[in-house]
């Protein structure tokens, strides 16, 4: 495991503490696939349990910090300059369908000189035991491996995560290969590891944007946005591929 700073050590330890129960829940989910409603409800309960555990642990470790949860709930702390952004099961629909492409996502934001930016983030997949983490100025890692975005220079053969159906045909005409995984946070990590060349997502939530921003920053990636007729698109990847994607979807 790459050296972790004190704050990332806290985040990693808390994610790992929440993981054994989440693995057991995933095993139970696999047995519930004959009942879609049952699996969905069980996944929601699992997310609540993980949220409660992570909240309790982080509140103990940094009692003054605030919280923003995936549900939109906000807990303000005495320290107005720091807050945690929590997604207990990033990729919850995958989890509910027994697809092991999900993770615990925790990001720390800091406000300084009226500018709010992420300072550390992690995504932990308890099934694959992959810990993706990034910290401002310290780089990004997956376990012991340094994260670097791919240097793909063409859309031909590029592997792009995209679930926005109006774009799929356009990208395929450029000979790109499209993947729809259902787990944007995990895909941000895979882009930064060079496993995907880019990801395109509409309507990115606050916690997703913060997570993606620091991962891209620390792995040499680029984030850009495209304002379409119906959706604002969030594009992340290597600089060349992101530029080519914007050109393709603008034509």
PDB file of N, CA and C in Angstrom, residues 91-150:
ATOM      1  N   UNK A  91     -22.617   3.558  -6.917  1.00  0.00           N
ATOM      2  CA  UNK A  91     -22.965   2.450  -7.806  1.00  0.00           C
ATOM      3  C   UNK A  91     -23.984   1.538  -7.138  1.00  0.00           C
ATOM      4  N   UNK A  92     -24.936   2.152  -6.412  1.00  0.00           N
ATOM      5  CA  UNK A  92     -25.888   1.361  -5.621  1.00  0.00           C
ATOM      6  C   UNK A  92     -26.779   0.469  -6.485  1.00  0.00           C
ATOM      7  N   UNK A  93     -27.118   0.914  -7.693  1.00  0.00           N
ATOM      8  CA  UNK A  93     -27.928   0.065  -8.575  1.00  0.00           C
ATOM      9  C   UNK A  93     -27.162  -1.201  -8.936  1.00  0.00           C
ATOM     10  N   UNK A  94     -25.867  -1.077  -9.195  1.00  0.00           N
ATOM     11  CA  UNK A  94     -25.043  -2.267  -9.434  1.00  0.00           C
ATOM     12  C   UNK A  94     -25.065  -3.183  -8.223  1.00  0.00           C
ATOM     13  N   UNK A  95     -24.872  -2.598  -7.049  1.00  0.00           N
ATOM     14  CA  UNK A  95     -24.893  -3.372  -5.803  1.00  0.00           C
ATOM     15  C   UNK A  95     -26.204  -4.133  -5.670  1.00  0.00           C
ATOM     16  N   UNK A  96     -27.312  -3.457  -5.957  1.00  0.00           N
ATOM     17  CA  UNK A  96     -28.631  -4.083  -5.828  1.00  0.00           C
ATOM     18  C   UNK A  96     -28.832  -5.223  -6.816  1.00  0.00           C
ATOM     19  N   UNK A  97     -28.074  -5.219  -7.905  1.00  0.00           N
ATOM     20  CA  UNK A  97     -28.177  -6.283  -8.909  1.00  0.00           C
ATOM     21  C   UNK A  97     -27.000  -7.251  -8.838  1.00  0.00           C
ATOM     22  N   UNK A  98     -26.297  -7.231  -7.719  1.00  0.00           N
ATOM     23  CA  UNK A  98     -25.181  -8.160  -7.480  1.00  0.00           C
ATOM     24  C   UNK A  98     -24.066  -8.013  -8.511  1.00  0.00           C
ATOM     25  N   UNK A  99     -23.866  -6.798  -8.982  1.00  0.00           N
ATOM     26  CA  UNK A  99     -22.769  -6.495  -9.905  1.00  0.00           C
ATOM     27  C   UNK A  99     -21.657  -5.837  -9.080  1.00  0.00           C
ATOM     28  N   UNK A 100     -20.479  -6.420  -9.027  1.00  0.00           N
ATOM     29  CA  UNK A 100     -19.439  -5.942  -8.102  1.00  0.00           C
ATOM     30  C   UNK A 100     -18.678  -4.710  -8.578  1.00  0.00           C
ATOM     31  N   UNK A 101     -19.389  -3.770  -9.174  1.00  0.00           N
ATOM     32  CA  UNK A 101     -18.773  -2.521  -9.647  1.00  0.00           C
ATOM     33  C   UNK A 101     -19.381  -1.372  -8.840  1.00  0.00           C
ATOM     34  N   UNK A 102     -18.904  -1.221  -7.621  1.00  0.00           N
ATOM     35  CA  UNK A 102     -19.392  -0.184  -6.710  1.00  0.00           C
ATOM     36  C   UNK A 102     -18.288   0.089  -5.695  1.00  0.00           C
ATOM     37  N   UNK A 103     -18.465   1.122  -4.917  1.00  0.00           N
ATOM     38  CA  UNK A 103     -17.460   1.413  -3.916  1.00  0.00           C
ATOM     39  C   UNK A 103     -17.946   2.408  -2.879  1.00  0.00           C
ATOM     40  N   UNK A 104     -17.209   2.475  -1.795  1.00  0.00           N
ATOM     41  CA  UNK A 104     -17.422   3.485  -0.761  1.00  0.00           C
ATOM     42  C   UNK A 104     -16.625   4.721  -1.173  1.00  0.00           C
ATOM     43  N   UNK A 105     -17.287   5.856  -1.276  1.00  0.00           N
ATOM     44  CA  UNK A 105     -16.611   7.080  -1.719  1.00  0.00           C
ATOM     45  C   UNK A 105     -16.657   8.136  -0.616  1.00  0.00           C
ATOM     46  N   UNK A 106     -15.491   8.628  -0.242  1.00  0.00           N
ATOM     47  CA  UNK A 106     -15.367   9.663   0.789  1.00  0.00           C
ATOM     48  C   UNK A 106     -14.439  10.754   0.261  1.00  0.00           C
ATOM     49  N   UNK A 107     -14.896  11.988   0.323  1.00  0.00           N
ATOM     50  CA  UNK A 107     -14.076  13.121  -0.116  1.00  0.00           C
ATOM     51  C   UNK A 107     -14.086  14.195   0.963  1.00  0.00           C
ATOM     52  N   UNK A 108     -12.949  14.814   1.179  1.00  0.00           N
ATOM     53  CA  UNK A 108     -12.850  15.936   2.110  1.00  0.00           C
ATOM     54  C   UNK A 108     -12.670  17.223   1.316  1.00  0.00           C
ATOM     55  N   UNK A 109     -13.545  18.189   1.574  1.00  0.00           N
ATOM     56  CA  UNK A 109     -13.459  19.508   0.950  1.00  0.00           C
ATOM     57  C   UNK A 109     -12.986  20.546   1.963  1.00  0.00           C
ATOM     58  N   UNK A 110     -12.256  21.520   1.458  1.00  0.00           N
ATOM     59  CA  UNK A 110     -11.817  22.628   2.314  1.00  0.00           C
ATOM     60  C   UNK A 110     -12.126  23.950   1.623  1.00  0.00           C
ATOM     61  N   UNK A 111     -12.585  24.923   2.396  1.00  0.00           N
ATOM     62  CA  UNK A 111     -12.816  26.273   1.886  1.00  0.00           C
ATOM     63  C   UNK A 111     -11.725  27.192   2.413  1.00  0.00           C
ATOM     64  N   UNK A 112     -11.034  27.830   1.487  1.00  0.00           N
ATOM     65  CA  UNK A 112      -9.933  28.722   1.853  1.00  0.00           C
ATOM     66  C   UNK A 112      -9.968  29.927   0.923  1.00  0.00           C
ATOM     67  N   UNK A 113      -9.920  31.116   1.498  1.00  0.00           N
ATOM     68  CA  UNK A 113     -10.004  32.351   0.703  1.00  0.00           C
ATOM     69  C   UNK A 113     -11.238  32.338  -0.200  1.00  0.00           C
ATOM     70  N   UNK A 114     -12.345  31.867   0.350  1.00  0.00           N
ATOM     71  CA  UNK A 114     -13.646  31.823  -0.321  1.00  0.00           C
ATOM     72  C   UNK A 114     -13.698  30.846  -1.506  1.00  0.00           C
ATOM     73  N   UNK A 115     -12.690  29.983  -1.611  1.00  0.00           N
ATOM     74  CA  UNK A 115     -12.674  28.967  -2.667  1.00  0.00           C
ATOM     75  C   UNK A 115     -12.789  27.593  -2.026  1.00  0.00           C
ATOM     76  N   UNK A 116     -13.783  26.812  -2.468  1.00  0.00           N
ATOM     77  CA  UNK A 116     -13.983  25.466  -1.947  1.00  0.00           C
ATOM     78  C   UNK A 116     -13.445  24.453  -2.945  1.00  0.00           C
ATOM     79  N   UNK A 117     -12.598  23.545  -2.467  1.00  0.00           N
ATOM     80  CA  UNK A 117     -11.989  22.550  -3.351  1.00  0.00           C
ATOM     81  C   UNK A 117     -11.718  21.269  -2.567  1.00  0.00           C
ATOM     82  N   UNK A 118     -11.722  20.121  -3.254  1.00  0.00           N
ATOM     83  CA  UNK A 118     -11.405  18.864  -2.577  1.00  0.00           C
ATOM     84  C   UNK A 118      -9.923  18.791  -2.245  1.00  0.00           C
ATOM     85  N   UNK A 119      -9.602  18.236  -1.085  1.00  0.00           N
ATOM     86  CA  UNK A 119      -8.197  18.083  -0.701  1.00  0.00           C
ATOM     87  C   UNK A 119      -7.780  16.622  -0.632  1.00  0.00           C
ATOM     88  N   UNK A 120      -8.744  15.714  -0.469  1.00  0.00           N
ATOM     89  CA  UNK A 120      -8.436  14.284  -0.429  1.00  0.00           C
ATOM     90  C   UNK A 120      -9.702  13.508  -0.762  1.00  0.00           C
ATOM     91  N   UNK A 121      -9.521  12.379  -1.430  1.00  0.00           N
ATOM     92  CA  UNK A 121     -10.676  11.566  -1.800  1.00  0.00           C
ATOM     93  C   UNK A 121     -10.258  10.111  -1.919  1.00  0.00           C
ATOM     94  N   UNK A 122     -11.181   9.220  -1.606  1.00  0.00           N
ATOM     95  CA  UNK A 122     -10.926   7.800  -1.839  1.00  0.00           C
ATOM     96  C   UNK A 122     -12.189   7.116  -2.325  1.00  0.00           C
ATOM     97  N   UNK A 123     -11.972   6.051  -3.078  1.00  0.00           N
ATOM     98  CA  UNK A 123     -13.035   5.153  -3.512  1.00  0.00           C
ATOM     99  C   UNK A 123     -12.535   3.745  -3.235  1.00  0.00           C
ATOM    100  N   UNK A 124     -13.262   3.014  -2.404  1.00  0.00           N
ATOM    101  CA  UNK A 124     -12.821   1.663  -2.043  1.00  0.00           C
ATOM    102  C   UNK A 124     -13.851   0.644  -2.487  1.00  0.00           C
ATOM    103  N   UNK A 125     -13.416  -0.285  -3.341  1.00  0.00           N
ATOM    104  CA  UNK A 125     -14.272  -1.397  -3.756  1.00  0.00           C
ATOM    105  C   UNK A 125     -13.982  -2.577  -2.837  1.00  0.00           C
ATOM    106  N   UNK A 126     -14.904  -2.917  -1.933  1.00  0.00           N
ATOM    107  CA  UNK A 126     -14.632  -3.976  -0.970  1.00  0.00           C
ATOM    108  C   UNK A 126     -14.631  -5.376  -1.575  1.00  0.00           C
ATOM    109  N   UNK A 127     -15.129  -5.511  -2.792  1.00  0.00           N
ATOM    110  CA  UNK A 127     -15.141  -6.823  -3.437  1.00  0.00           C
ATOM    111  C   UNK A 127     -13.801  -7.099  -4.113  1.00  0.00           C
ATOM    112  N   UNK A 128     -13.285  -6.134  -4.851  1.00  0.00           N
ATOM    113  CA  UNK A 128     -11.984  -6.306  -5.516  1.00  0.00           C
ATOM    114  C   UNK A 128     -10.812  -5.928  -4.612  1.00  0.00           C
ATOM    115  N   UNK A 129     -11.112  -5.310  -3.469  1.00  0.00           N
ATOM    116  CA  UNK A 129     -10.101  -4.824  -2.528  1.00  0.00           C
ATOM    117  C   UNK A 129      -9.164  -3.815  -3.189  1.00  0.00           C
ATOM    118  N   UNK A 130      -9.728  -2.957  -4.009  1.00  0.00           N
ATOM    119  CA  UNK A 130      -8.958  -1.890  -4.635  1.00  0.00           C
ATOM    120  C   UNK A 130      -9.277  -0.573  -3.935  1.00  0.00           C
ATOM    121  N   UNK A 131      -8.242   0.073  -3.445  1.00  0.00           N
ATOM    122  CA  UNK A 131      -8.386   1.373  -2.802  1.00  0.00           C
ATOM    123  C   UNK A 131      -7.782   2.434  -3.720  1.00  0.00           C
ATOM    124  N   UNK A 132      -8.645   3.236  -4.312  1.00  0.00           N
ATOM    125  CA  UNK A 132      -8.207   4.367  -5.123  1.00  0.00           C
ATOM    126  C   UNK A 132      -8.196   5.596  -4.219  1.00  0.00           C
ATOM    127  N   UNK A 133      -7.099   6.327  -4.216  1.00  0.00           N
ATOM    128  CA  UNK A 133      -7.061   7.522  -3.363  1.00  0.00           C
ATOM    129  C   UNK A 133      -6.199   8.601  -3.997  1.00  0.00           C
ATOM    130  N   UNK A 134      -6.597   9.837  -3.750  1.00  0.00           N
ATOM    131  CA  UNK A 134      -5.873  11.007  -4.254  1.00  0.00           C
ATOM    132  C   UNK A 134      -5.857  12.079  -3.179  1.00  0.00           C
ATOM    133  N   UNK A 135      -4.755  12.794  -3.121  1.00  0.00           N
ATOM    134  CA  UNK A 135      -4.647  13.914  -2.184  1.00  0.00           C
ATOM    135  C   UNK A 135      -3.935  15.065  -2.874  1.00  0.00           C
ATOM    136  N   UNK A 136      -4.384  16.251  -2.587  1.00  0.00           N
ATOM    137  CA  UNK A 136      -3.850  17.447  -3.225  1.00  0.00           C
ATOM    138  C   UNK A 136      -2.330  17.527  -3.087  1.00  0.00           C
ATOM    139  N   UNK A 137      -1.645  17.507  -4.234  1.00  0.00           N
ATOM    140  CA  UNK A 137      -0.197  17.632  -4.244  1.00  0.00           C
ATOM    141  C   UNK A 137       0.572  16.360  -3.997  1.00  0.00           C
ATOM    142  N   UNK A 138      -0.122  15.260  -3.714  1.00  0.00           N
ATOM    143  CA  UNK A 138       0.560  14.001  -3.381  1.00  0.00           C
ATOM    144  C   UNK A 138       0.353  12.904  -4.407  1.00  0.00           C
ATOM    145  N   UNK A 139      -0.435  13.174  -5.439  1.00  0.00           N
ATOM    146  CA  UNK A 139      -0.667  12.172  -6.469  1.00  0.00           C
ATOM    147  C   UNK A 139      -1.860  11.290  -6.168  1.00  0.00           C
ATOM    148  N   UNK A 140      -2.139  10.410  -7.116  1.00  0.00           N
ATOM    149  CA  UNK A 140      -3.234   9.458  -6.965  1.00  0.00           C
ATOM    150  C   UNK A 140      -2.703   8.044  -7.092  1.00  0.00           C
ATOM    151  N   UNK A 141      -3.332   7.122  -6.368  1.00  0.00           N
ATOM    152  CA  UNK A 141      -2.861   5.739  -6.346  1.00  0.00           C
ATOM    153  C   UNK A 141      -4.034   4.770  -6.331  1.00  0.00           C
ATOM    154  N   UNK A 142      -3.785   3.568  -6.861  1.00  0.00           N
ATOM    155  CA  UNK A 142      -4.648   2.414  -6.625  1.00  0.00           C
ATOM    156  C   UNK A 142      -3.786   1.404  -5.895  1.00  0.00           C
ATOM    157  N   UNK A 143      -4.051   1.215  -4.609  1.00  0.00           N
ATOM    158  CA  UNK A 143      -3.178   0.428  -3.749  1.00  0.00           C
ATOM    159  C   UNK A 143      -1.745   0.964  -3.890  1.00  0.00           C
ATOM    160  N   UNK A 144      -0.806   0.192  -4.452  1.00  0.00           N
ATOM    161  CA  UNK A 144       0.577   0.673  -4.573  1.00  0.00           C
ATOM    162  C   UNK A 144       0.897   1.308  -5.914  1.00  0.00           C
ATOM    163  N   UNK A 145      -0.048   1.303  -6.816  1.00  0.00           N
ATOM    164  CA  UNK A 145       0.229   1.743  -8.182  1.00  0.00           C
ATOM    165  C   UNK A 145      -0.184   3.194  -8.407  1.00  0.00           C
ATOM    166  N   UNK A 146       0.714   3.967  -8.994  1.00  0.00           N
ATOM    167  CA  UNK A 146       0.437   5.370  -9.274  1.00  0.00           C
ATOM    168  C   UNK A 146      -0.621   5.484 -10.372  1.00  0.00           C
ATOM    169  N   UNK A 147      -1.544   6.391 -10.216  1.00  0.00           N
ATOM    170  CA  UNK A 147      -2.584   6.618 -11.213  1.00  0.00           C
ATOM    171  C   UNK A 147      -2.098   7.602 -12.270  1.00  0.00           C
ATOM    172  N   UNK A 148      -2.285   7.216 -13.537  1.00  0.00           N
ATOM    173  CA  UNK A 148      -2.009   8.117 -14.653  1.00  0.00           C
ATOM    174  C   UNK A 148      -3.056   7.868 -15.721  1.00  0.00           C
ATOM    175  N   UNK A 149      -3.643   8.936 -16.236  1.00  0.00           N
ATOM    176  CA  UNK A 149      -4.628   8.777 -17.304  1.00  0.00           C
ATOM    177  C   UNK A 149      -3.929   8.285 -18.568  1.00  0.00           C
ATOM    178  N   UNK A 150      -4.701   7.685 -19.462  1.00  0.00           N
ATOM    179  CA  UNK A 150      -4.131   7.200 -20.716  1.00  0.00           C
ATOM    180  C   UNK A 150      -3.726   8.383 -21.597  1.00  0.00           C
TER     181      UNK A 150
END
